[in-house]
One Martini backbone bead per residue (centre of mass of N, CA, C, O) as a GRO file, in nm:
protein
  378
    1MET     BB    1  -0.112  -2.239   1.098
    2THR     BB    2  -0.469  -2.300   1.103
    3ASN     BB    3  -0.796  -2.444   1.005
    4GLN     BB    4  -0.898  -2.472   1.285
    5GLN     BB    5  -1.219  -2.398   1.433
    6PRO     BB    6  -1.433  -2.252   1.614
    7SER     BB    7  -1.704  -2.135   1.694
    8ASN     BB    8  -1.871  -1.868   1.593
    9ALA     BB    9  -1.907  -1.726   1.869
   10VAL     BB   10  -1.616  -1.755   1.964
   11TYR     BB   11  -1.479  -1.625   1.722
   12ALA     BB   12  -1.615  -1.345   1.741
   13THR     BB   13  -1.479  -1.279   2.013
   14GLN     BB   14  -1.178  -1.309   1.925
   15VAL     BB   15  -1.208  -1.076   1.682
   16ALA     BB   16  -1.297  -0.804   1.817
   17PRO     BB   17  -1.035  -0.619   1.794
   18LEU     BB   18  -1.081  -0.576   1.477
   19PHE     BB   19  -1.372  -0.406   1.561
   20LYS     BB   20  -1.250  -0.157   1.657
   21PRO     BB   21  -1.222   0.154   1.672
   22PHE     BB   22  -1.066   0.429   1.480
   23SER     BB   23  -0.855   0.725   1.538
   24LEU     BB   24  -0.737   1.025   1.341
   25GLY     BB   25  -0.860   1.278   1.411
   26LYS     BB   26  -1.092   1.293   1.147
   27LEU     BB   27  -1.033   0.991   1.134
   28GLU     BB   28  -1.302   0.751   1.125
   29LEU     BB   29  -1.322   0.410   1.221
   30ARG     BB   30  -1.509   0.114   1.269
   31ASN     BB   31  -1.232  -0.037   1.211
   32ARG     BB   32  -0.922  -0.237   1.135
   33VAL     BB   33  -1.007  -0.276   0.838
   34VAL     BB   34  -0.808  -0.301   0.541
   35MET     BB   35  -0.785  -0.233   0.211
   36ALA     BB   36  -0.571  -0.328  -0.005
   37PRO     BB   37  -0.376  -0.254  -0.260
   38MET     BB   38  -0.494  -0.355  -0.603
   39THR     BB   39  -0.418  -0.435  -0.906
   40ARG     BB   40  -0.652  -0.452  -1.210
   41SER     BB   41  -0.701  -0.307  -1.489
   42PHE     BB   42  -1.025  -0.153  -1.501
   43SER     BB   43  -0.926   0.135  -1.663
   44PRO     BB   44  -0.989   0.265  -1.938
   45ASN     BB   45  -0.775   0.513  -2.007
   46GLY     BB   46  -0.768   0.574  -1.681
   47VAL     BB   47  -1.089   0.531  -1.622
   48PRO     BB   48  -1.311   0.512  -1.375
   49GLY     BB   49  -1.600   0.340  -1.338
   50SER     BB   50  -1.889   0.199  -1.221
   51ASP     BB   51  -1.745  -0.073  -1.152
   52VAL     BB   52  -1.544   0.049  -0.952
   53ALA     BB   53  -1.747   0.168  -0.756
   54ALA     BB   54  -1.888  -0.104  -0.692
   55TYR     BB   55  -1.644  -0.255  -0.583
   56TYR     BB   56  -1.597  -0.067  -0.335
   57ARG     BB   57  -1.880  -0.066  -0.215
   58ARG     BB   58  -1.897  -0.365  -0.135
   59ARG     BB   59  -1.681  -0.344   0.089
   60ALA     BB   60  -1.824  -0.127   0.258
   61GLU     BB   61  -2.096  -0.285   0.301
   62ASN     BB   62  -1.897  -0.531   0.434
   63GLY     BB   63  -1.708  -0.367   0.674
   64VAL     BB   64  -1.492  -0.188   0.579
   65GLY     BB   65  -1.311   0.072   0.712
   66LEU     BB   66  -1.061   0.089   0.494
   67ILE     BB   67  -0.982   0.213   0.173
   68VAL     BB   68  -0.731   0.124  -0.058
   69THR     BB   69  -0.651   0.185  -0.346
   70GLU     BB   70  -0.536   0.138  -0.613
   71GLY     BB   71  -0.307   0.231  -0.805
   72THR     BB   72  -0.243   0.575  -0.885
   73LEU     BB   73  -0.168   0.823  -1.127
   74ILE     BB   74   0.031   1.053  -1.178
   75GLY     BB   75   0.122   1.351  -1.365
   76HIS     BB   76   0.302   1.138  -1.572
   77PRO     BB   77   0.403   0.981  -1.866
   78ALA     BB   78   0.589   0.747  -1.686
   79ALA     BB   79   0.399   0.611  -1.453
   80THR     BB   80   0.337   0.378  -1.672
   81ASP     BB   81   0.256   0.042  -1.858
   82ASP     BB   82  -0.075   0.083  -1.821
   83PRO     BB   83  -0.380   0.190  -1.963
   84ASN     BB   84  -0.571   0.044  -1.715
   85VAL     BB   85  -0.465   0.226  -1.516
   86PRO     BB   86  -0.548   0.462  -1.297
   87ASN     BB   87  -0.589   0.784  -1.280
   88PHE     BB   88  -0.489   1.111  -1.096
   89HIS     BB   89  -0.579   1.274  -1.361
   90GLY     BB   90  -0.800   1.448  -1.492
   91GLU     BB   91  -1.131   1.486  -1.533
   92ALA     BB   92  -1.237   1.197  -1.584
   93ALA     BB   93  -1.092   1.050  -1.351
   94LEU     BB   94  -1.185   1.235  -1.115
   95ASN     BB   95  -1.485   1.185  -1.157
   96GLY     BB   96  -1.468   0.883  -1.104
   97TRP     BB   97  -1.358   0.911  -0.811
   98ALA     BB   98  -1.594   1.074  -0.696
   99GLU     BB   99  -1.791   0.835  -0.722
  100VAL     BB  100  -1.648   0.643  -0.540
  101VAL     BB  101  -1.667   0.811  -0.285
  102LYS     BB  102  -1.974   0.829  -0.275
  103GLN     BB  103  -2.030   0.522  -0.252
  104VAL     BB  104  -1.865   0.466   0.006
  105HIS     BB  105  -2.004   0.671   0.193
  106GLU     BB  106  -2.293   0.556   0.165
  107ALA     BB  107  -2.172   0.273   0.300
  108GLY     BB  108  -1.975   0.377   0.551
  109GLY     BB  109  -1.700   0.444   0.437
  110ARG     BB  110  -1.346   0.466   0.382
  111ILE     BB  111  -1.115   0.660   0.156
  112ILE     BB  112  -0.799   0.610  -0.022
  113PRO     BB  113  -0.548   0.696  -0.227
  114GLN     BB  114  -0.298   0.559  -0.431
  115ILE     BB  115  -0.002   0.711  -0.514
  116TRP     BB  116   0.189   0.674  -0.837
  117HIS     BB  117   0.521   0.557  -0.951
  118VAL     BB  118   0.722   0.323  -1.128
  119GLY     BB  119   0.950   0.407  -1.300
  120MET     BB  120   1.185   0.157  -1.392
  121VAL     BB  121   0.960  -0.059  -1.452
  122ARG     BB  122   0.935   0.065  -1.704
  123LYS     BB  123   0.924   0.016  -2.039
  124VAL     BB  124   1.037   0.073  -2.330
  125GLY     BB  125   0.748   0.170  -2.517
  126SER     BB  126   0.518   0.196  -2.344
  127GLN     BB  127   0.217   0.215  -2.242
  128PRO     BB  128   0.048   0.513  -2.328
  129ASN     BB  129   0.363   0.643  -2.368
  130PRO     BB  130   0.608   0.546  -2.577
  131GLU     BB  131   0.795   0.815  -2.567
  132ALA     BB  132   0.834   0.762  -2.267
  133LEU     BB  133   1.075   0.746  -2.047
  134PRO     BB  134   1.206   0.608  -1.799
  135ILE     BB  135   1.238   0.685  -1.444
  136GLY     BB  136   1.529   0.761  -1.228
  137PRO     BB  137   1.795   0.821  -1.032
  138SER     BB  138   2.003   0.625  -1.244
  139GLY     BB  139   1.868   0.447  -1.481
  140LEU     BB  140   1.797   0.184  -1.317
  141ASP     BB  141   1.704  -0.113  -1.283
  142LEU     BB  142   1.639  -0.377  -1.062
  143GLN     BB  143   1.908  -0.526  -1.196
  144GLY     BB  144   2.121  -0.276  -1.281
  145ASN     BB  145   2.042  -0.163  -1.553
  146LYS     BB  146   2.107   0.050  -1.806
  147VAL     BB  147   1.856   0.272  -1.961
  148THR     BB  148   1.889   0.564  -1.847
  149GLU     BB  149   1.904   0.864  -1.733
  150PRO     BB  150   1.925   1.050  -1.487
  151MET     BB  151   1.756   1.251  -1.302
  152ALA     BB  152   1.684   1.561  -1.310
  153LYS     BB  153   1.610   1.820  -1.103
  154ASP     BB  154   1.363   1.926  -1.265
  155GLU     BB  155   1.220   1.651  -1.270
  156ILE     BB  156   1.192   1.610  -0.972
  157ALA     BB  157   1.016   1.860  -0.922
  158LYS     BB  158   0.779   1.771  -1.104
  159VAL     BB  159   0.709   1.510  -0.949
  160VAL     BB  160   0.655   1.632  -0.677
  161ALA     BB  161   0.422   1.812  -0.782
  162ALA     BB  162   0.241   1.573  -0.874
  163TYR     BB  163   0.189   1.458  -0.599
  164ALA     BB  164   0.061   1.713  -0.477
  165GLN     BB  165  -0.174   1.735  -0.677
  166ALA     BB  166  -0.306   1.465  -0.613
  167ALA     BB  167  -0.363   1.527  -0.316
  168ALA     BB  168  -0.535   1.778  -0.361
  169ASP     BB  169  -0.751   1.626  -0.526
  170ALA     BB  170  -0.836   1.429  -0.307
  171LYS     BB  171  -0.949   1.643  -0.119
  172ARG     BB  172  -1.147   1.789  -0.315
  173ILE     BB  173  -1.321   1.502  -0.380
  174GLY     BB  174  -1.339   1.353  -0.066
  175PHE     BB  175  -1.124   1.220   0.058
  176ASP     BB  176  -0.970   1.080   0.373
  177GLY     BB  177  -0.694   1.068   0.218
  178VAL     BB  178  -0.344   0.956   0.162
  179GLU     BB  179  -0.136   0.739  -0.039
  180ILE     BB  180   0.205   0.670  -0.061
  181HIS     BB  181   0.408   0.499  -0.291
  182GLY     BB  182   0.721   0.353  -0.133
  183ALA     BB  183   0.733   0.060  -0.270
  184HIS     BB  184   0.847  -0.235  -0.445
  185GLY     BB  185   1.046  -0.065  -0.657
  186TYR     BB  186   0.958   0.206  -0.701
  187LEU     BB  187   1.044   0.523  -0.729
  188ILE     BB  188   1.089   0.594  -0.432
  189ASP     BB  189   1.244   0.328  -0.371
  190GLN     BB  190   1.478   0.384  -0.573
  191PHE     BB  191   1.596   0.606  -0.394
  192LEU     BB  192   1.632   0.436  -0.124
  193TRP     BB  193   1.791   0.229  -0.289
  194GLU     BB  194   2.124   0.148  -0.345
  195GLU     BB  195   2.092  -0.022  -0.615
  196THR     BB  196   1.929   0.233  -0.773
  197ASN     BB  197   2.112   0.446  -0.608
  198GLN     BB  198   2.407   0.623  -0.764
  199ARG     BB  199   2.429   0.891  -0.654
  200ASP     BB  200   2.640   1.213  -0.584
  201ASP     BB  201   2.429   1.383  -0.458
  202GLU     BB  202   2.163   1.489  -0.252
  203TYR     BB  203   2.012   1.196  -0.360
  204GLY     BB  204   2.284   1.042  -0.266
  205GLY     BB  205   2.427   0.769  -0.066
  206SER     BB  206   2.313   0.811   0.198
  207LEU     BB  207   2.027   0.753   0.357
  208GLU     BB  208   1.949   1.049   0.388
  209LYS     BB  209   1.984   1.118   0.083
  210ARG     BB  210   1.795   0.894  -0.034
  211ALA     BB  211   1.542   1.032   0.127
  212ARG     BB  212   1.487   1.309  -0.004
  213PHE     BB  213   1.262   1.253  -0.207
  214ALA     BB  214   1.054   1.147  -0.008
  215VAL     BB  215   1.050   1.398   0.168
  216GLU     BB  216   0.957   1.595  -0.055
  217VAL     BB  217   0.692   1.459  -0.114
  218VAL     BB  218   0.565   1.473   0.165
  219ALA     BB  219   0.594   1.781   0.206
  220ALA     BB  220   0.424   1.861  -0.044
  221VAL     BB  221   0.168   1.719   0.044
  222ARG     BB  222   0.130   1.867   0.309
  223GLU     BB  223   0.106   2.149   0.184
  224ALA     BB  224  -0.147   2.075  -0.002
  225VAL     BB  225  -0.346   1.958   0.256
  226GLY     BB  226  -0.247   2.010   0.528
  227PRO     BB  227  -0.250   1.922   0.877
  228GLU     BB  228  -0.529   1.710   0.878
  229PHE     BB  229  -0.456   1.535   0.642
  230PRO     BB  230  -0.404   1.216   0.582
  231ILE     BB  231  -0.080   1.045   0.575
  232VAL     BB  232   0.026   0.773   0.389
  233LEU     BB  233   0.301   0.529   0.397
  234ARG     BB  234   0.443   0.302   0.178
  235LEU     BB  235   0.656   0.034   0.288
  236SER     BB  236   0.958  -0.158   0.201
  237GLN     BB  237   1.204  -0.389   0.169
  238TRP     BB  238   1.099  -0.530  -0.060
  239LYS     BB  239   1.109  -0.646  -0.398
  240SER     BB  240   1.008  -0.765  -0.699
  241SER     BB  241   1.328  -0.861  -0.743
  242SER     BB  242   1.361  -0.879  -0.405
  243TYR     BB  243   1.287  -1.043  -0.101
  244THR     BB  244   1.583  -0.963   0.054
  245ALA     BB  245   1.572  -0.680   0.065
  246LYS     BB  246   1.724  -0.368   0.207
  247LEU     BB  247   1.709  -0.058   0.358
  248ALA     BB  248   1.729  -0.183   0.655
  249ASN     BB  249   1.948  -0.373   0.872
  250THR     BB  250   1.849  -0.195   1.117
  251PRO     BB  251   1.685  -0.020   1.352
  252GLU     BB  252   1.863   0.231   1.327
  253GLU     BB  253   1.817   0.279   1.025
  254LEU     BB  254   1.509   0.293   1.035
  255GLU     BB  255   1.495   0.541   1.221
  256ILE     BB  256   1.618   0.743   1.032
  257LEU     BB  257   1.404   0.724   0.811
  258LEU     BB  258   1.137   0.767   0.975
  259THR     BB  259   1.204   1.039   1.102
  260LEU     BB  260   1.212   1.201   0.839
  261LEU     BB  261   0.912   1.133   0.756
  262VAL     BB  262   0.770   1.252   0.998
  263LYS     BB  263   0.876   1.544   0.965
  264ALA     BB  264   0.734   1.571   0.676
  265GLY     BB  265   0.416   1.416   0.746
  266VAL     BB  266   0.365   1.141   0.856
  267ASP     BB  267   0.097   0.944   1.009
  268ILE     BB  268   0.114   0.660   0.845
  269PHE     BB  269   0.232   0.326   0.834
  270HIS     BB  270   0.268   0.100   0.552
  271SER     BB  271   0.391  -0.223   0.621
  272SER     BB  272   0.537  -0.424   0.387
  273THR     BB  273   0.470  -0.774   0.368
  274ARG     BB  274   0.434  -1.112   0.296
  275ARG     BB  275   0.445  -1.188   0.620
  276PHE     BB  276   0.326  -1.079   0.918
  277TRP     BB  277   0.476  -1.306   1.117
  278GLU     BB  278   0.749  -1.192   1.046
  279PRO     BB  279   1.042  -1.096   1.144
  280GLU     BB  280   1.265  -0.829   1.083
  281PHE     BB  281   1.460  -0.881   1.333
  282GLU     BB  282   1.687  -0.994   1.521
  283GLY     BB  283   1.567  -1.046   1.859
  284SER     BB  284   1.263  -1.013   1.740
  285GLU     BB  285   0.902  -1.036   1.681
  286LEU     BB  286   0.881  -0.798   1.523
  287ASN     BB  287   0.754  -0.647   1.272
  288PHE     BB  288   0.762  -0.394   1.058
  289ALA     BB  289   0.531  -0.242   1.193
  290GLY     BB  290   0.629  -0.268   1.486
  291TRP     BB  291   0.886  -0.100   1.442
  292ALA     BB  292   0.754   0.161   1.343
  293LYS     BB  293   0.604   0.212   1.608
  294LYS     BB  294   0.840   0.203   1.810
  295LEU     BB  295   1.016   0.438   1.661
  296THR     BB  296   0.757   0.666   1.633
  297GLY     BB  297   0.443   0.627   1.747
  298LYS     BB  298   0.290   0.559   1.504
  299PRO     BB  299   0.065   0.452   1.317
  300VAL     BB  300  -0.009   0.115   1.184
  301ILE     BB  301   0.013  -0.107   0.903
  302THR     BB  302  -0.054  -0.431   0.838
  303VAL     BB  303   0.081  -0.687   0.605
  304GLY     BB  304   0.050  -1.029   0.488
  305SER     BB  305  -0.142  -1.293   0.441
  306VAL     BB  306  -0.419  -1.242   0.556
  307GLY     BB  307  -0.607  -1.536   0.612
  308LEU     BB  308  -0.372  -1.712   0.488
  309ASP     BB  309  -0.170  -2.016   0.399
  310GLY     BB  310  -0.027  -1.817   0.186
  311ASP     BB  311   0.158  -1.655  -0.027
  312PHE     BB  312   0.109  -1.463  -0.314
  313THR     BB  313   0.330  -1.594  -0.512
  314SER     BB  314   0.198  -1.875  -0.582
  315LEU     BB  315   0.009  -1.784  -0.808
  316PHE     BB  316   0.252  -1.700  -1.008
  317THR     BB  317   0.472  -1.941  -0.976
  318GLU     BB  318   0.237  -2.205  -0.940
  319GLY     BB  319  -0.085  -2.158  -0.964
  320LYS     BB  320  -0.182  -2.094  -0.685
  321GLY     BB  321  -0.343  -2.067  -0.398
  322ALA     BB  322  -0.544  -2.017  -0.093
  323GLY     BB  323  -0.623  -2.074   0.218
  324ASN     BB  324  -0.777  -2.055   0.510
  325ALA     BB  325  -0.686  -1.885   0.817
  326SER     BB  326  -0.604  -1.815   1.111
  327LEU     BB  327  -0.617  -1.514   1.343
  328ASP     BB  328  -0.473  -1.547   1.614
  329GLY     BB  329  -0.194  -1.408   1.578
  330LEU     BB  330  -0.304  -1.136   1.492
  331ILE     BB  331  -0.473  -1.071   1.746
  332ASP     BB  332  -0.246  -1.081   1.948
  333ARG     BB  333  -0.086  -0.842   1.824
  334LEU     BB  334  -0.311  -0.633   1.841
  335GLU     BB  335  -0.344  -0.647   2.154
  336ARG     BB  336  -0.028  -0.558   2.187
  337GLU     BB  337   0.017  -0.313   1.984
  338GLU     BB  338   0.198  -0.360   1.725
  339PHE     BB  339  -0.065  -0.269   1.579
  340ASP     BB  340  -0.365  -0.098   1.436
  341LEU     BB  341  -0.382  -0.211   1.140
  342VAL     BB  342  -0.540  -0.428   0.877
  343ALA     BB  343  -0.440  -0.556   0.576
  344VAL     BB  344  -0.645  -0.680   0.306
  345GLY     BB  345  -0.636  -0.859   0.011
  346ARG     BB  346  -0.717  -1.135  -0.136
  347ALA     BB  347  -0.960  -1.198   0.045
  348LEU     BB  348  -1.115  -0.932  -0.062
  349LEU     BB  349  -1.104  -0.982  -0.363
  350VAL     BB  350  -1.290  -1.258  -0.352
  351ASP     BB  351  -1.439  -1.133  -0.070
  352PRO     BB  352  -1.642  -0.878   0.012
  353ALA     BB  353  -1.749  -1.030   0.301
  354TRP     BB  354  -1.514  -1.087   0.496
  355ALA     BB  355  -1.559  -0.900   0.742
  356ASN     BB  356  -1.844  -0.996   0.823
  357LYS     BB  357  -1.772  -1.295   0.854
  358ILE     BB  358  -1.562  -1.261   1.072
  359GLN     BB  359  -1.735  -1.111   1.285
  360ALA     BB  360  -1.956  -1.362   1.284
  361GLY     BB  361  -1.795  -1.645   1.245
  362ARG     BB  362  -1.811  -1.729   0.917
  363PHE     BB  363  -1.571  -1.920   0.816
  364ASP     BB  364  -1.719  -2.137   0.624
  365GLU     BB  365  -1.792  -1.889   0.402
  366LEU     BB  366  -1.531  -1.850   0.288
  367ILE     BB  367  -1.345  -1.756   0.013
  368PRO     BB  368  -1.112  -1.891  -0.162
  369PHE     BB  369  -0.794  -1.844  -0.302
  370THR     BB  370  -0.831  -1.872  -0.650
  371PRO     BB  371  -0.814  -1.865  -0.983
  372LYS     BB  372  -1.122  -1.894  -1.015
  373ALA     BB  373  -1.205  -1.666  -0.822
  374LEU     BB  374  -1.042  -1.443  -0.961
  375SER     BB  375  -1.193  -1.458  -1.244
  376SER     BB  376  -1.484  -1.381  -1.065
  377LEU     BB  377  -1.452  -1.115  -0.959
  378SER     BB  378  -1.641  -0.821  -0.784
   0.00000   0.00000   0.00000
């Protein structure tokens, strides 16, 4: 990947595939640019305010086709360990989100919430509900330490119902779909991953059994929203505790998992990787999203350091930022239909006008992702 760019006019022509419309049923997007979900903790007591609405509106005004909100919390007391992460339950929070939807739609954008439960990532005694113990399939944290007891089946049923209620509320207040967060070592992923799921009942053991919780969540969400409301599922192989972790070691294993999820009701897979250009399995250049599309035929979103010359972890591990990088490889893959949509995270976090600048070929005006830029993000 290189920082050398052609003229603005030539560059604008080259990136044109990124700005073709996309439609899935009633979901119509003006382009293929998706704002990736990024936790910000800017919602005191879990309620998104006018600043949150303005934040998302700015991205819609500047050409983003689809916004996926930061992770929002389903109605369960142990869903988070941060009181400033937004809820997706309760009248005050849902009213706040209704205003976000209104602002984004007025700006010509489309928006879906990402609904989320952190599971065993939560520490014992964390706010906002210090009395609530973290929950997970086997009570194991991501390092394999026993913290709590495994979730009982009645608790599993309650959590599945909470996902469904959040999705129903998303539809009711005007969102354009819903994304279920099943990646990065959080609750759904903890059921999928054999390192954190040591159960010996119908929710553990084989890959098919480990997938049961995810399948039940998707199926309940589908029942709650009906057949035409888009359901996106975010999946990853990697975990916050292990970048080399795998849910599926082969395409055949991945096909087993994805097929179950498609049957349950997934419309779009949001396939999370740290670097979109890296192949998922040996013997093929396809990335994780590319394999998801090949195996299911469903639309897919790719993500992972798009437009940047370094992966996101450098900011946290080394205090580094990232420069802007060419999109040539991304556009080539998009034109080959390896994936359908492209999620942009940090680049859009620091530069609300990223999409419009890219479309116009104004590469030299892009704001680089640096700690200083991050501290003044708007």
